[in-house]
């Protein structure tokens, strides 16, 4: 059994391509209130116990860098939650903290990634 994940098996999820390293403005009632930045990354899940452990194949998830009403935070989304987020983003919607925002995706010249 492997004691470490095999990161060479990482595959980019094409469904993330439209949002990979992209930023968006967030609006509430037509007023811009914040930004969203999507950063892809890979993770794996450990299974088993002690020396019988193994790891799942790496999969992509996304880290979210969010600023709303001047407050900044980060989050991540994976699995079913990521499926829902991708569907919402394709419709120009971002849901966070129980609130729905209009989400307008920017091109690479409009906003830099967070520092």
mmCIF file of C-alpha atoms in Angstrom:
data_model
loop_
_atom_site.group_PDB
_atom_site.id
_atom_site.type_symbol
_atom_site.label_atom_id
_atom_site.label_comp_id
_atom_site.label_asym_id
_atom_site.label_seq_id
_atom_site.Cartn_x
_atom_site.Cartn_y
_atom_site.Cartn_z
ATOM 1 C CA UNK A 1 0.000 0.000 0.000
ATOM 2 C CA UNK A 2 1.145 3.495 -0.768
ATOM 3 C CA UNK A 3 2.055 5.752 2.128
ATOM 4 C CA UNK A 4 1.727 8.871 -0.036
ATOM 5 C CA UNK A 5 -0.717 10.007 -2.727
ATOM 6 C CA UNK A 6 0.398 9.575 -6.329
ATOM 7 C CA UNK A 7 0.167 13.200 -7.523
ATOM 8 C CA UNK A 8 1.300 12.097 -11.004
ATOM 9 C CA UNK A 9 -2.239 10.777 -11.454
ATOM 10 C CA UNK A 10 -3.710 14.292 -11.096
ATOM 11 C CA UNK A 11 -5.990 15.217 -13.962
ATOM 12 C CA UNK A 12 -7.455 18.649 -14.647
ATOM 13 C CA UNK A 13 -11.262 18.601 -14.565
ATOM 14 C CA UNK A 14 -12.404 20.194 -17.821
ATOM 15 C CA UNK A 15 -15.659 21.323 -16.200
ATOM 16 C CA UNK A 16 -13.608 23.852 -14.206
ATOM 17 C CA UNK A 17 -11.996 25.369 -17.320
ATOM 18 C CA UNK A 18 -14.415 28.319 -17.668
ATOM 19 C CA UNK A 19 -13.628 29.405 -14.068
ATOM 20 C CA UNK A 20 -9.996 28.322 -13.621
ATOM 21 C CA UNK A 21 -8.013 31.275 -12.173
ATOM 22 C CA UNK A 22 -10.912 33.624 -12.929
ATOM 23 C CA UNK A 23 -12.393 36.502 -10.999
ATOM 24 C CA UNK A 24 -15.934 37.831 -10.864
ATOM 25 C CA UNK A 25 -17.679 40.848 -9.445
ATOM 26 C CA UNK A 26 -20.528 40.179 -7.036
ATOM 27 C CA UNK A 27 -23.636 42.369 -7.001
ATOM 28 C CA UNK A 28 -26.657 42.690 -4.751
ATOM 29 C CA UNK A 29 -29.714 44.496 -6.103
ATOM 30 C CA UNK A 30 -27.655 45.843 -9.018
ATOM 31 C CA UNK A 31 -24.938 47.314 -6.770
ATOM 32 C CA UNK A 32 -21.417 45.840 -6.851
ATOM 33 C CA UNK A 33 -20.595 44.601 -3.339
ATOM 34 C CA UNK A 34 -17.583 42.332 -3.784
ATOM 35 C CA UNK A 35 -15.380 39.973 -5.731
ATOM 36 C CA UNK A 36 -14.801 36.251 -6.122
ATOM 37 C CA UNK A 37 -11.607 34.542 -7.284
ATOM 38 C CA UNK A 38 -11.510 30.814 -8.173
ATOM 39 C CA UNK A 39 -8.238 28.935 -7.679
ATOM 40 C CA UNK A 40 -8.129 25.240 -8.620
ATOM 41 C CA UNK A 41 -6.135 22.741 -6.586
ATOM 42 C CA UNK A 42 -5.923 18.963 -6.110
ATOM 43 C CA UNK A 43 -6.732 16.785 -3.137
ATOM 44 C CA UNK A 44 -6.882 13.128 -2.294
ATOM 45 C CA UNK A 45 -8.621 11.118 0.399
ATOM 46 C CA UNK A 46 -6.837 8.745 2.764
ATOM 47 C CA UNK A 47 -8.543 5.430 3.399
ATOM 48 C CA UNK A 48 -7.677 2.505 5.648
ATOM 49 C CA UNK A 49 -5.893 2.443 8.996
ATOM 50 C CA UNK A 50 -2.266 2.575 10.068
ATOM 51 C CA UNK A 51 -0.085 0.571 7.662
ATOM 52 C CA UNK A 52 -3.102 -0.497 5.529
ATOM 53 C CA UNK A 53 -3.834 3.011 4.409
ATOM 54 C CA UNK A 54 -4.106 4.013 0.791
ATOM 55 C CA UNK A 55 -5.159 7.113 -1.111
ATOM 56 C CA UNK A 56 -7.795 7.881 -3.688
ATOM 57 C CA UNK A 57 -6.779 9.233 -7.062
ATOM 58 C CA UNK A 58 -6.232 12.998 -6.810
ATOM 59 C CA UNK A 59 -9.164 15.152 -7.904
ATOM 60 C CA UNK A 60 -9.580 18.845 -8.530
ATOM 61 C CA UNK A 61 -11.482 21.128 -6.208
ATOM 62 C CA UNK A 62 -11.504 24.917 -5.984
ATOM 63 C CA UNK A 63 -10.450 27.412 -3.378
ATOM 64 C CA UNK A 64 -12.571 30.545 -3.323
ATOM 65 C CA UNK A 65 -11.232 33.962 -2.335
ATOM 66 C CA UNK A 66 -14.256 36.095 -1.474
ATOM 67 C CA UNK A 67 -14.678 39.752 -0.568
ATOM 68 C CA UNK A 68 -18.200 40.987 0.225
ATOM 69 C CA UNK A 69 -19.020 44.371 1.761
ATOM 70 C CA UNK A 70 -15.327 44.879 2.549
ATOM 71 C CA UNK A 71 -14.958 41.604 4.472
ATOM 72 C CA UNK A 72 -12.587 39.009 2.990
ATOM 73 C CA UNK A 73 -12.653 35.275 3.557
ATOM 74 C CA UNK A 74 -11.715 32.062 1.834
ATOM 75 C CA UNK A 75 -13.594 28.835 1.328
ATOM 76 C CA UNK A 76 -13.385 25.727 -0.795
ATOM 77 C CA UNK A 77 -15.888 23.671 -2.710
ATOM 78 C CA UNK A 78 -15.811 20.020 -3.769
ATOM 79 C CA UNK A 79 -18.139 17.144 -4.602
ATOM 80 C CA UNK A 80 -21.862 17.848 -4.775
ATOM 81 C CA UNK A 81 -21.374 21.379 -3.492
ATOM 82 C CA UNK A 82 -19.004 22.053 -6.402
ATOM 83 C CA UNK A 83 -21.583 20.627 -8.839
ATOM 84 C CA UNK A 84 -24.161 23.079 -7.481
ATOM 85 C CA UNK A 85 -21.691 25.978 -7.570
ATOM 86 C CA UNK A 86 -20.737 25.267 -11.193
ATOM 87 C CA UNK A 87 -24.408 25.207 -12.193
ATOM 88 C CA UNK A 88 -25.020 28.506 -10.378
ATOM 89 C CA UNK A 89 -21.901 30.158 -11.840
ATOM 90 C CA UNK A 90 -22.993 29.193 -15.355
ATOM 91 C CA UNK A 91 -26.231 31.092 -14.671
ATOM 92 C CA UNK A 92 -24.384 34.131 -13.263
ATOM 93 C CA UNK A 93 -25.226 33.388 -9.623
ATOM 94 C CA UNK A 94 -23.021 33.026 -6.541
ATOM 95 C CA UNK A 95 -24.546 31.806 -3.267
ATOM 96 C CA UNK A 96 -22.636 32.436 -0.055
ATOM 97 C CA UNK A 97 -23.754 32.617 3.567
ATOM 98 C CA UNK A 98 -27.356 32.013 2.538
ATOM 99 C CA UNK A 99 -27.387 35.073 0.276
ATOM 100 C CA UNK A 100 -27.542 35.075 -3.532
ATOM 101 C CA UNK A 101 -25.384 37.474 -5.546
ATOM 102 C CA UNK A 102 -25.260 38.278 -9.240
ATOM 103 C CA UNK A 103 -21.895 37.031 -10.496
ATOM 104 C CA UNK A 104 -20.198 38.677 -13.513
ATOM 105 C CA UNK A 105 -17.052 36.902 -14.717
ATOM 106 C CA UNK A 106 -14.131 39.156 -15.671
ATOM 107 C CA UNK A 107 -11.384 38.639 -18.221
ATOM 108 C CA UNK A 108 -7.714 38.416 -17.182
ATOM 109 C CA UNK A 109 -7.075 42.154 -17.616
ATOM 110 C CA UNK A 110 -9.809 43.297 -15.227
ATOM 111 C CA UNK A 111 -8.772 41.912 -11.837
ATOM 112 C CA UNK A 112 -5.597 40.383 -10.397
ATOM 113 C CA UNK A 113 -5.564 37.360 -8.066
ATOM 114 C CA UNK A 114 -5.469 38.031 -4.318
ATOM 115 C CA UNK A 115 -2.044 38.472 -2.742
#
